[in-house]
Coordinates of C-alpha atoms and ligand atoms in Angstrom, one line a residue:
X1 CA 121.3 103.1 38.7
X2 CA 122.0 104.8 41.9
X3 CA 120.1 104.2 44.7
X4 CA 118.5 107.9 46.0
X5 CA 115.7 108.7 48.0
X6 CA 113.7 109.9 45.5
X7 CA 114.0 106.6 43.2
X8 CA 113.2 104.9 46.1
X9 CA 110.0 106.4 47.1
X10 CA 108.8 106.1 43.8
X11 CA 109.6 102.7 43.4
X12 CA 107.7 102.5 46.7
X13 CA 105.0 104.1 45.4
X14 CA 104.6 101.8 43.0
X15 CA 104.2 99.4 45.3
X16 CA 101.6 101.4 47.1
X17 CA 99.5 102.7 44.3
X18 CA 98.6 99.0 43.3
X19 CA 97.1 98.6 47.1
X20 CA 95.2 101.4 47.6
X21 CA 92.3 103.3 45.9
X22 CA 93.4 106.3 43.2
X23 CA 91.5 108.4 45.9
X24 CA 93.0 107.5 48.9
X25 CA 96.8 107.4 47.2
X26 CA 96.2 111.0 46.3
X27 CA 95.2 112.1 49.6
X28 CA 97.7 110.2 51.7
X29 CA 100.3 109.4 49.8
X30 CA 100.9 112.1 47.0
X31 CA 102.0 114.5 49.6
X32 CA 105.0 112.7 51.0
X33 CA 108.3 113.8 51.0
X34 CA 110.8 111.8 50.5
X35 CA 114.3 112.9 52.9
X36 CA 116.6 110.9 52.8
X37 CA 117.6 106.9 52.8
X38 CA 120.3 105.9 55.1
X39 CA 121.4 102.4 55.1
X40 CA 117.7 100.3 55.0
X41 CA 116.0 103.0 56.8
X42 CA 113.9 105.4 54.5
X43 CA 112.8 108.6 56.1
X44 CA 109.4 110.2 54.8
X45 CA 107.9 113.7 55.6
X46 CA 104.4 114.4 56.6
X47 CA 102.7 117.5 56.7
X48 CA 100.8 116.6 59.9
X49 CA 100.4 114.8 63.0
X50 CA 97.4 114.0 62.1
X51 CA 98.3 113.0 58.9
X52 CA 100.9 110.8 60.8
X53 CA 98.5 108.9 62.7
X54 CA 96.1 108.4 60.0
X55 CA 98.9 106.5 58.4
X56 CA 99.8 104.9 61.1
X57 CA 96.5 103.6 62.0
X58 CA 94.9 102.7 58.6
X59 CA 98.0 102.0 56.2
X60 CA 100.8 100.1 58.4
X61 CA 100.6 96.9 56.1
X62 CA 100.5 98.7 52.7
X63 CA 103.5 100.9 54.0
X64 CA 104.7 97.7 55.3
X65 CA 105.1 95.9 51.8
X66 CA 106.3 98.7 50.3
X67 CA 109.4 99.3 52.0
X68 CA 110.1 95.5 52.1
X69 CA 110.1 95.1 48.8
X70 CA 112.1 97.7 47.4
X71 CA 114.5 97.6 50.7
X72 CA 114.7 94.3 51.5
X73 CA 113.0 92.6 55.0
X74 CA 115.2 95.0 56.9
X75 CA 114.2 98.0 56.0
X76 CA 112.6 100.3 58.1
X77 CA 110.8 103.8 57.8
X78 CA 110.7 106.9 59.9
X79 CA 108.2 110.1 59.7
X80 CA 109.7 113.5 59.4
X81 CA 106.5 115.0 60.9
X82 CA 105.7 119.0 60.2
X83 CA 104.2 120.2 63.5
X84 CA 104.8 123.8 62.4
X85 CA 104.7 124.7 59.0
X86 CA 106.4 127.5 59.6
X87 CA 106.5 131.2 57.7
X88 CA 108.6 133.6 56.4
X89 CA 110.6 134.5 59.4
X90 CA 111.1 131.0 60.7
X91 CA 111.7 127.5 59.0
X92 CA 109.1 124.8 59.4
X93 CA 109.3 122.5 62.8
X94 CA 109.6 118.8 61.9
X95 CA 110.2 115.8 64.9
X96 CA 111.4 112.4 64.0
X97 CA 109.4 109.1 63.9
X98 CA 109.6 106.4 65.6
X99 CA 113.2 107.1 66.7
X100 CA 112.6 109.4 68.5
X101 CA 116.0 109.3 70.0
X102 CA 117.6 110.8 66.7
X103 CA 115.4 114.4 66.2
X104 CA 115.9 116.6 63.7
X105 CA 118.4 119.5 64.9
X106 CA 115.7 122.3 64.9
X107 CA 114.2 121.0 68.4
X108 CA 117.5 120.8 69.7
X109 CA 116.7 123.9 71.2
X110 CA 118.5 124.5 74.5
X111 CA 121.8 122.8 75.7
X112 CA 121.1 123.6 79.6
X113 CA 121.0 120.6 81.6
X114 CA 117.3 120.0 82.8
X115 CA 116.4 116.7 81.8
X116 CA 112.8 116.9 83.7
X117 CA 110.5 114.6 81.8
X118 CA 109.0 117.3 79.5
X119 CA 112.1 119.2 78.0
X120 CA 111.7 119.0 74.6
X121 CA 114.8 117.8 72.9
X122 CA 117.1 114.9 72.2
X123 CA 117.7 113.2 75.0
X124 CA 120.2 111.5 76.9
X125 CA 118.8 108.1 77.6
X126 CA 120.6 108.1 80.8
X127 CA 120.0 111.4 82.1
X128 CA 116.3 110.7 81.6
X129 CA 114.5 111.1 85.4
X130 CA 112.9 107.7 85.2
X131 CA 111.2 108.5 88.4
X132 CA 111.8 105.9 90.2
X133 CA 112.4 104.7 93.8
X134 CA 115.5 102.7 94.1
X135 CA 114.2 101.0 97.5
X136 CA 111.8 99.2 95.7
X137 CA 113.7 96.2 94.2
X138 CA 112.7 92.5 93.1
X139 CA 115.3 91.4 96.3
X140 CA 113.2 92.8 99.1
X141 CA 109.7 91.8 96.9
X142 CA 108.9 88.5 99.5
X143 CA 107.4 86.4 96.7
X144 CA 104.2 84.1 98.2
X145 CA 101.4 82.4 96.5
X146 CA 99.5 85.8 96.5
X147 CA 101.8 87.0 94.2
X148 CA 103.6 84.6 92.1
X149 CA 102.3 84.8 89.1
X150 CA 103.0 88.6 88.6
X151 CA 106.5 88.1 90.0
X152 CA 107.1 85.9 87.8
X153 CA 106.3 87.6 84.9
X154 CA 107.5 91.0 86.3
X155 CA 111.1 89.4 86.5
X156 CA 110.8 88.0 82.7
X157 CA 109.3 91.4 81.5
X158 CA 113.0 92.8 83.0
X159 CA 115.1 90.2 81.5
X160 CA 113.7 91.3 77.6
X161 CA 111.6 94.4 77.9
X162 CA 109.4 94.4 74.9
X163 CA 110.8 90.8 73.7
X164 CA 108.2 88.9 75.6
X165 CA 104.6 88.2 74.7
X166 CA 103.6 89.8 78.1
X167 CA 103.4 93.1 76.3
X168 CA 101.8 94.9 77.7
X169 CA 102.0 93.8 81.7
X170 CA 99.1 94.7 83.3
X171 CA 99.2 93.8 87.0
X172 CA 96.1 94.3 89.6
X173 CA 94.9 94.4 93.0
X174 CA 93.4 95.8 95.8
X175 CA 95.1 98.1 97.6
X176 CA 98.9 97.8 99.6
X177 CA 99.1 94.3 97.7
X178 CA 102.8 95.3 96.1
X179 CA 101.6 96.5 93.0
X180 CA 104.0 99.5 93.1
X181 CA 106.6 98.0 94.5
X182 CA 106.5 94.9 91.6
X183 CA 106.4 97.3 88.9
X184 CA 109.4 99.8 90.1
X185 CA 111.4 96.8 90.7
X186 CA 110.9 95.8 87.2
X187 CA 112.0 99.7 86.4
X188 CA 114.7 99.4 88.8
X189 CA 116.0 96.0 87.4
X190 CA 115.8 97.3 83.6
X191 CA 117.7 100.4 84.2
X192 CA 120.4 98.5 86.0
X193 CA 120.9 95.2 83.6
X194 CA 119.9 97.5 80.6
X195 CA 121.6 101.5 81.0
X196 CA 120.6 102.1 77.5
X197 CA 117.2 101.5 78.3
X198 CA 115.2 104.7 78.8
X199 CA 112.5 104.0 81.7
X200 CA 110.1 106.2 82.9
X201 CA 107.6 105.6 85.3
X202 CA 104.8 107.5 86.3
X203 CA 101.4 107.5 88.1
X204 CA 97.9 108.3 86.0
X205 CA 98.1 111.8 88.6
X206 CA 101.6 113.1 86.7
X207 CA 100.3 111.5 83.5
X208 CA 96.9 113.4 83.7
X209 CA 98.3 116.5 85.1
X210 CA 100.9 116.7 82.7
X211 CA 98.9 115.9 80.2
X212 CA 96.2 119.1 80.9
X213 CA 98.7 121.2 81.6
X214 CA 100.1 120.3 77.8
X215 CA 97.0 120.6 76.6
X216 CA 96.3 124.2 77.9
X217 CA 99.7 125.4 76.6
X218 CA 99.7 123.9 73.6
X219 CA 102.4 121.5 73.7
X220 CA 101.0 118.3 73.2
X221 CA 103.6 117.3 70.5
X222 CA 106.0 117.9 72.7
X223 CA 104.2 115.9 75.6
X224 CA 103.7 113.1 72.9
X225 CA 107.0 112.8 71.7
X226 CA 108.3 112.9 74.9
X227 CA 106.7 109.6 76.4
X228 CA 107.7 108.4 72.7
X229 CA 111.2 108.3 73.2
X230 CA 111.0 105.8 76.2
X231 CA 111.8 101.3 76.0
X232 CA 109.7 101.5 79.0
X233 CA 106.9 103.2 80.0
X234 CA 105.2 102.3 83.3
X235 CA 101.8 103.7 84.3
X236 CA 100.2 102.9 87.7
X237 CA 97.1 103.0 88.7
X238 CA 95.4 103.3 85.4
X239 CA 92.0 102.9 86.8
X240 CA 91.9 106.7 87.5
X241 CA 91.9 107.4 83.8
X242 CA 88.6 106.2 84.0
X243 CA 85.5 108.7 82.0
X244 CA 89.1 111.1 80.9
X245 CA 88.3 111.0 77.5
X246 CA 91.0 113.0 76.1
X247 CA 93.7 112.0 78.5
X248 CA 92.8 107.9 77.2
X249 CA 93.2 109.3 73.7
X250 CA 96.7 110.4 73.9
X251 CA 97.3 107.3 75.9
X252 CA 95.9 105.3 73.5
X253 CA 98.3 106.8 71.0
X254 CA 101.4 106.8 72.6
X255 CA 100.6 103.2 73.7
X256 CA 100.4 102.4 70.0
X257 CA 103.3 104.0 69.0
X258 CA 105.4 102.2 72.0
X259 CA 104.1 98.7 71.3
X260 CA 104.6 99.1 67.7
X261 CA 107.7 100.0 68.1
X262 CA 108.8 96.9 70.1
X263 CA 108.7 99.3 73.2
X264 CA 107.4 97.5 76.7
X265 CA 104.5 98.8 78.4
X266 CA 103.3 97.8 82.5
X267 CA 100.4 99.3 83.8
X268 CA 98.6 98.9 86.9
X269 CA 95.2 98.9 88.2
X270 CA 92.8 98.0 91.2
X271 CA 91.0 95.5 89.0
X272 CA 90.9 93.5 85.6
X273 CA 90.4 95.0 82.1
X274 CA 87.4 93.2 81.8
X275 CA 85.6 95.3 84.8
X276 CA 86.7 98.7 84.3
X277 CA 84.3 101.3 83.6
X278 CA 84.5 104.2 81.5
X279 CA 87.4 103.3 79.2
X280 CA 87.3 103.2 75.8
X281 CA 86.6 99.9 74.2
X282 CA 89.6 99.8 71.8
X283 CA 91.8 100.8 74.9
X284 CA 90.4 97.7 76.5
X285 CA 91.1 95.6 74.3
X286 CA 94.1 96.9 74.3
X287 CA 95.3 96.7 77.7
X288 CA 94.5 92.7 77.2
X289 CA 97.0 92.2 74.8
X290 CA 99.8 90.9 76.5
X291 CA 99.5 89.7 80.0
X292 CA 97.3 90.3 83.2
X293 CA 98.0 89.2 86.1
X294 CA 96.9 89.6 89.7
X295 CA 98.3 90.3 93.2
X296 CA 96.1 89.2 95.8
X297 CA 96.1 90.2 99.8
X298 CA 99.0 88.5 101.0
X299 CA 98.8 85.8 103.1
X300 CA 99.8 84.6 106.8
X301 CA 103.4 83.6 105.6
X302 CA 104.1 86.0 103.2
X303 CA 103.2 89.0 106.0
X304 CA 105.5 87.1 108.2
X305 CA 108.4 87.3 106.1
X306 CA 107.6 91.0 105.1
X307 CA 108.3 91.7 108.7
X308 CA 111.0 89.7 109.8
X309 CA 112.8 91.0 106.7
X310 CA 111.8 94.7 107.4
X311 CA 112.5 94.5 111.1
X312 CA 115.8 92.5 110.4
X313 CA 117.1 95.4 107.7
X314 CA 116.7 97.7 110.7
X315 CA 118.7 95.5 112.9
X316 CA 116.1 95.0 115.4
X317 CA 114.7 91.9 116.7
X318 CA 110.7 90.3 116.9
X319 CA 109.3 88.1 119.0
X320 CA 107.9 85.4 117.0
X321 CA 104.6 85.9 119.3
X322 CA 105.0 89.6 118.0
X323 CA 105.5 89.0 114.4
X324 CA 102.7 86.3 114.2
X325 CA 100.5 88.8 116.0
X326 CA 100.7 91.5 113.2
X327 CA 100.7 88.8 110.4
X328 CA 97.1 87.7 111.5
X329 CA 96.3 91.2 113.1
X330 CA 96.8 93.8 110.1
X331 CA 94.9 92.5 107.4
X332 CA 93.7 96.0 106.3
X333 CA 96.9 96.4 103.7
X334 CA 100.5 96.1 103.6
X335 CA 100.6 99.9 103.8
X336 CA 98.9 99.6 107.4
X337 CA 101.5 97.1 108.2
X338 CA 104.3 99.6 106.9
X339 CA 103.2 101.9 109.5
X340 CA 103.3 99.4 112.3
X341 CA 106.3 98.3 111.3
X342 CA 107.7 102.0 111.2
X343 CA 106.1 102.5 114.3
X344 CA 107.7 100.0 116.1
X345 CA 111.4 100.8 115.4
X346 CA 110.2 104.4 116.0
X347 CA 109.6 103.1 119.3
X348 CA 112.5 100.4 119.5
X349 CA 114.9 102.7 118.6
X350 CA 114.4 106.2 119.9
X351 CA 112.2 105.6 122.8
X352 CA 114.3 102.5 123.8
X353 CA 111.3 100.1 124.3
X354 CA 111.6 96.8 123.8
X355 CA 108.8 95.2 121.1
X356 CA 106.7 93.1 122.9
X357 CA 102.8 92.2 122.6
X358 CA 101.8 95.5 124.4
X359 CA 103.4 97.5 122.7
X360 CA 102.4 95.9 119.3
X361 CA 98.8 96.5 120.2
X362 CA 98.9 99.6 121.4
X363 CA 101.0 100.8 118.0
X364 CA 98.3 98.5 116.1
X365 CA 95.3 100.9 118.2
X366 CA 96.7 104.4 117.0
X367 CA 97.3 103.3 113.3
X368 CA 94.6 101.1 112.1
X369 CA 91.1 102.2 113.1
X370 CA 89.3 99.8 112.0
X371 CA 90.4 96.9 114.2
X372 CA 88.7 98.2 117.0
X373 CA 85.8 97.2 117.5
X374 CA 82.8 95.9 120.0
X375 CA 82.5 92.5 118.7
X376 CA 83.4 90.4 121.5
X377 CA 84.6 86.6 122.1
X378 CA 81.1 85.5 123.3
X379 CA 79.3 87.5 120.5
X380 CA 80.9 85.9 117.8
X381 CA 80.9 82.3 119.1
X382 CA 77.2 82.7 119.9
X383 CA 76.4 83.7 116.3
X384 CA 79.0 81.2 114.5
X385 CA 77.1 78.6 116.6
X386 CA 73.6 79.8 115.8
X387 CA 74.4 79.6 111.8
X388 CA 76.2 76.3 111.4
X389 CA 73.5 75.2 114.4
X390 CA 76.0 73.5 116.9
X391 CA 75.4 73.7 120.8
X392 CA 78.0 76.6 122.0
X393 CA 79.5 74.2 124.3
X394 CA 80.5 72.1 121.5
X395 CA 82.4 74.7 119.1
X396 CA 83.9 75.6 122.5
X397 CA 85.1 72.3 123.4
X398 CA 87.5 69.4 122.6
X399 CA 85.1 67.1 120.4
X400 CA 87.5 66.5 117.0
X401 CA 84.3 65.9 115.1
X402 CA 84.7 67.7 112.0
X403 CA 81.0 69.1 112.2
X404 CA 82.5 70.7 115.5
X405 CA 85.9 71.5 113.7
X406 CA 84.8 73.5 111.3
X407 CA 82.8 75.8 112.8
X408 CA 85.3 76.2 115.6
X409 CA 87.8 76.8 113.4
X410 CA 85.9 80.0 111.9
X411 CA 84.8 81.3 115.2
X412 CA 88.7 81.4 115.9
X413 CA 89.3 83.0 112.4
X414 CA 86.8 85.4 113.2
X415 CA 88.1 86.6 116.9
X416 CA 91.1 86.8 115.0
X417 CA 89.8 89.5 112.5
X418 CA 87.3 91.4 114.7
X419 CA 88.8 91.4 118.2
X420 CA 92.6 92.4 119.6
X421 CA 93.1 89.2 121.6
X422 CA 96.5 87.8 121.1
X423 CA 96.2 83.7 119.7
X424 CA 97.4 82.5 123.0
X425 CA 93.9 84.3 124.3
X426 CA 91.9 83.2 121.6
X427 CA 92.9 80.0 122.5
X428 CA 92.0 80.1 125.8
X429 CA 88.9 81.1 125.3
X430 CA 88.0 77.9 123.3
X431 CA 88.9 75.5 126.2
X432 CA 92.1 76.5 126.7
X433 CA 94.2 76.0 123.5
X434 CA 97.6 76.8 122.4
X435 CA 98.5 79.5 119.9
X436 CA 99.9 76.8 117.5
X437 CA 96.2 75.2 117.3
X438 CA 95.0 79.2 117.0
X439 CA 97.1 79.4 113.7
X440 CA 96.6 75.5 112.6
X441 CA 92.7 76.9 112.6
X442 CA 93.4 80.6 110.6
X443 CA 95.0 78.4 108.0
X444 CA 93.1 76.0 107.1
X445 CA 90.0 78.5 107.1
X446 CA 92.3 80.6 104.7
X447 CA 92.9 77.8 102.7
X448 CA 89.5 76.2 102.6
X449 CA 88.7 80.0 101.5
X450 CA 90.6 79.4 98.7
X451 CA 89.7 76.0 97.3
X452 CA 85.7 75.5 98.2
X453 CA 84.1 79.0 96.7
X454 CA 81.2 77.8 99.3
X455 CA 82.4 77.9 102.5
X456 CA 84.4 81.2 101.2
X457 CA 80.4 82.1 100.7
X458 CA 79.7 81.3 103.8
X459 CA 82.8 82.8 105.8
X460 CA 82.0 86.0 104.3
X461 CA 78.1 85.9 105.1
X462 CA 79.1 85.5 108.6
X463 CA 81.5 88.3 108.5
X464 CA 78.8 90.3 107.2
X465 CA 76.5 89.3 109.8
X466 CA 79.1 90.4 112.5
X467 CA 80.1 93.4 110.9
X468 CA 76.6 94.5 111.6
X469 CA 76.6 94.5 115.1
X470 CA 79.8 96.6 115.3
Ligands
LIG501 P1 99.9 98.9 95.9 O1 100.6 99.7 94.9 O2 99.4 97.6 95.4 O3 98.8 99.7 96.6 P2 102.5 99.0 97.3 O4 103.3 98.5 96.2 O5 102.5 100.5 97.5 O6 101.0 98.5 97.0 O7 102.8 98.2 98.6 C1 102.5 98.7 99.9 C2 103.7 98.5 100.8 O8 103.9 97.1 101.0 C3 105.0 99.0 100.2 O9 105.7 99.5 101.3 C4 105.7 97.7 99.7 O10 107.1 97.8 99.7 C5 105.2 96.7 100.6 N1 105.0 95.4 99.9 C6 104.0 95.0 99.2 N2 104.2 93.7 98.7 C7 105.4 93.3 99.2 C8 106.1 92.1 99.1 N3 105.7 91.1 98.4 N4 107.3 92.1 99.7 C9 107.7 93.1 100.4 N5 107.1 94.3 100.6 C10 105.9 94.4 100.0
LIG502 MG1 100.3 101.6 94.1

């Protein structure tokens, strides 16, 4: 017998009927159409969306067996969705699932050339506007322990988008940590290695946006089928979805879609799934899927490279003195130290200065408030001696004692933090030490921070304290 659509959708109704409840196989699965076959792939047609996602959500497995066993373990179905029935004058509306890619030739409405993310139409993968910035790259991403892990799997994620059990990525952090920058160099990366890939990246501000303005003009389908067509969809800064109930639903859908489809998925956000508030549960749970990983605030090294490399691509040269100085100085965010940096060759370039410690503090002054401030030398040797209760003279002196050492090591961490002096100056004014021992003393306090959760306790209590009296 030949093999036509219709013989097999029955035969997959057959298949189906002995799964389901009479009920339920009259309302969901009597009204299919069956299109067409083509090769293993059947195509069905659906009188809804909604109807779409029902079956999507509740009858994946049934569906499942079905076309296995009358197509063999290859074969594969697509929806023929009706989002307009249609009337006299004009022939119903259908769009394509899940290749999206290959649309029915009744949305191919215009041929003009504006591929801006919500055109509705077949798309060139390539002409796509993955919005993304081509300076951000996995070469100038300085990897360090604060951000390993996510590098890591950030470069394996571009190697086999949607191949890898990190699917989805979710990466997080505080602020200025890289998170951007990581996941457009995984965008950046894919649509090099990978030109047939279709990448798309966009912040929760477009996605929201574009999302309420679909929704006011009644094009969700199109807005839908849009993000549907994408290998890769990148969405930063997730967090601001937060209590958008609406906006999480159609997220939650098109996230389905994608990972069901074998499609990769990297969001970002300024903490884990586990403490955001106001999402969804079953987005949650969700977003835990694959893999989560975090960028922390970089550390001493890893800020020195960052502006070596940065002052280096502009062909200008640092003083070490200078480059240590803003490693241990800007510890706001890396975005502060972007605009230090970009202050500095403003001033090394066009004003001819020459990039020294003045003018790396006076640069430091106009572009990162918070810095200054009242806490002085004496102030916060006095109160670092009164808590760990050691004579002043001591955390001042030479005494190796590691009672004395400690606490010396924090005032010094501290000066560091709250005051502008340079390390040579720090140094000096705990009996006249070197810068080296300055820096010897910022790291090991950042590295006891991240081993003994205790004195972390502590260091922070203390900064408290002192933030205080500012
Ligand atoms: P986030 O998105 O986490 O707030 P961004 O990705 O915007 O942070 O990073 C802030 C700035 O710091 C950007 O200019 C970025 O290029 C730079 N940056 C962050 N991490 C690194 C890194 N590991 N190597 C080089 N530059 C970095
Ligand atoms: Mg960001």
């Amino acid at each position: 017998m030949e093999v036509t659509y219709g013989t097999v959708w029955n035969d997959c109704l057959e298949v189906i009927r002995e799964q389901v409840e009479a009920e339920n196989f009259n309302t969901w699965f009597k009204p299919i159409v069956p299109l067409r076959v083509d090769g293993d792939v059947l195509t069905i047609q659906v009188p809804s969306q909604f109807f779409y996602e029902w079956l999507e959500e509740n009858y994946v497995p049934v569906l499942r067996k079905a076309i296995h066993t009358v197509l063999g373990p290859t074969g594969r179905l697509e929806y023929s969705v009706i989002v307009d029935s249609g009337n006299q004058t004009h022939p119903p509306v259908a769009v394509n699932y899940p290749n999206t890619l290959r649309r029915s030739a009744v949305n191919d409405v215009s041929s003009s050339d504006d591929y801006s993310p919500f055109t509705y139409k077949a798309v060139n993968p390539q002409k796509i506007n993955s919005r993304l910035n081509p300076n951000y790259t996995f070469d100038n991403f300085v990897e360090g322990d604060c951000n390993r892990l996510a590098r890591s799997a950030g470069v394996a994620v571009a190697k086999k988008p949607g191949v890898t059990s990190f699917n989805p990525l979710m990466l997080y952090g505080g602020v200025g940590v890289g998170k951007t920058h990581l996941v457009q160099a995984i965008g950046n990366e894919i649509k090099n290695n990978l030109p047939d890939k279709v990448v798309l990246y966009v912040d929760q501000n477009d996605f929201t946006n574009q999302f309420l303005d679909a929704l006011q003009n009644n094009k969700l389908q199109e807005f839908q089928n849009f993000y549907l067509q994408v290998d890769l969809l990148i969405l930063d800064d997730v967090q601001f979805l937060a209590g958008r109930e609406k906006t999480q639903e159609m997220f939650f859908h098109i996230f389905n879609q994608l990972h069901q489809n074998g499609k990769q998925i990297i969001m970002t956000s300024d903490c884990p799934p586990r403490d955001m508030k106001g999402f969804q549960e079953r987005l949650l749970s969700r977003f835990k899927w694959g893999l989560t990983a975090d960028l922390q605030e970089p550390d001493f090294e890893t800020k020195l490279v960052i502006i070596n490399r940065k002052m280096k691509a502009d062909g200008i040269e640092i003083p070490t003195e200078v480059a240590e100085y803003l490693a241990y100085s800007v510890d706001t965010n890396l975005r502060d130290m972007e605009g230090v940096l970009n202050s500095l060759i403003f001033h090394a370039t066009l004003l001819k200065k020459e990039i020294d410690l003045e003018l790396a503090k006076e640069v430091m002054k106009n572009i990162i408030k918070e810095i200054q401030t009242d806490v002085s030398v004496d102030f916060i040797q006095k109160t670092v001696s009164e808590y760990f209760k050691v004579e002043l003279e001591a955390l001042k002196g030479k005494l190796k004692k590691r009672e004395f050492v400690i606490p010396r090591q924090v005032a010094m961490y501290f000066c560091k933090r709250y005051t502008q002096l340079t390390l040579a100056l720090i140094g000096e004014n705990f009996g006249g030490r070197d810068h080296s021992t300055v820096i010897h003393a910022l790291e090991s306090v950042e590295d006891m921070m991240k081993t003994d959760m205790n004195f972390r306790a502590t260091v922070e209590e203390l900064g408290k304290k002192l933030k205080m009296r500012m």
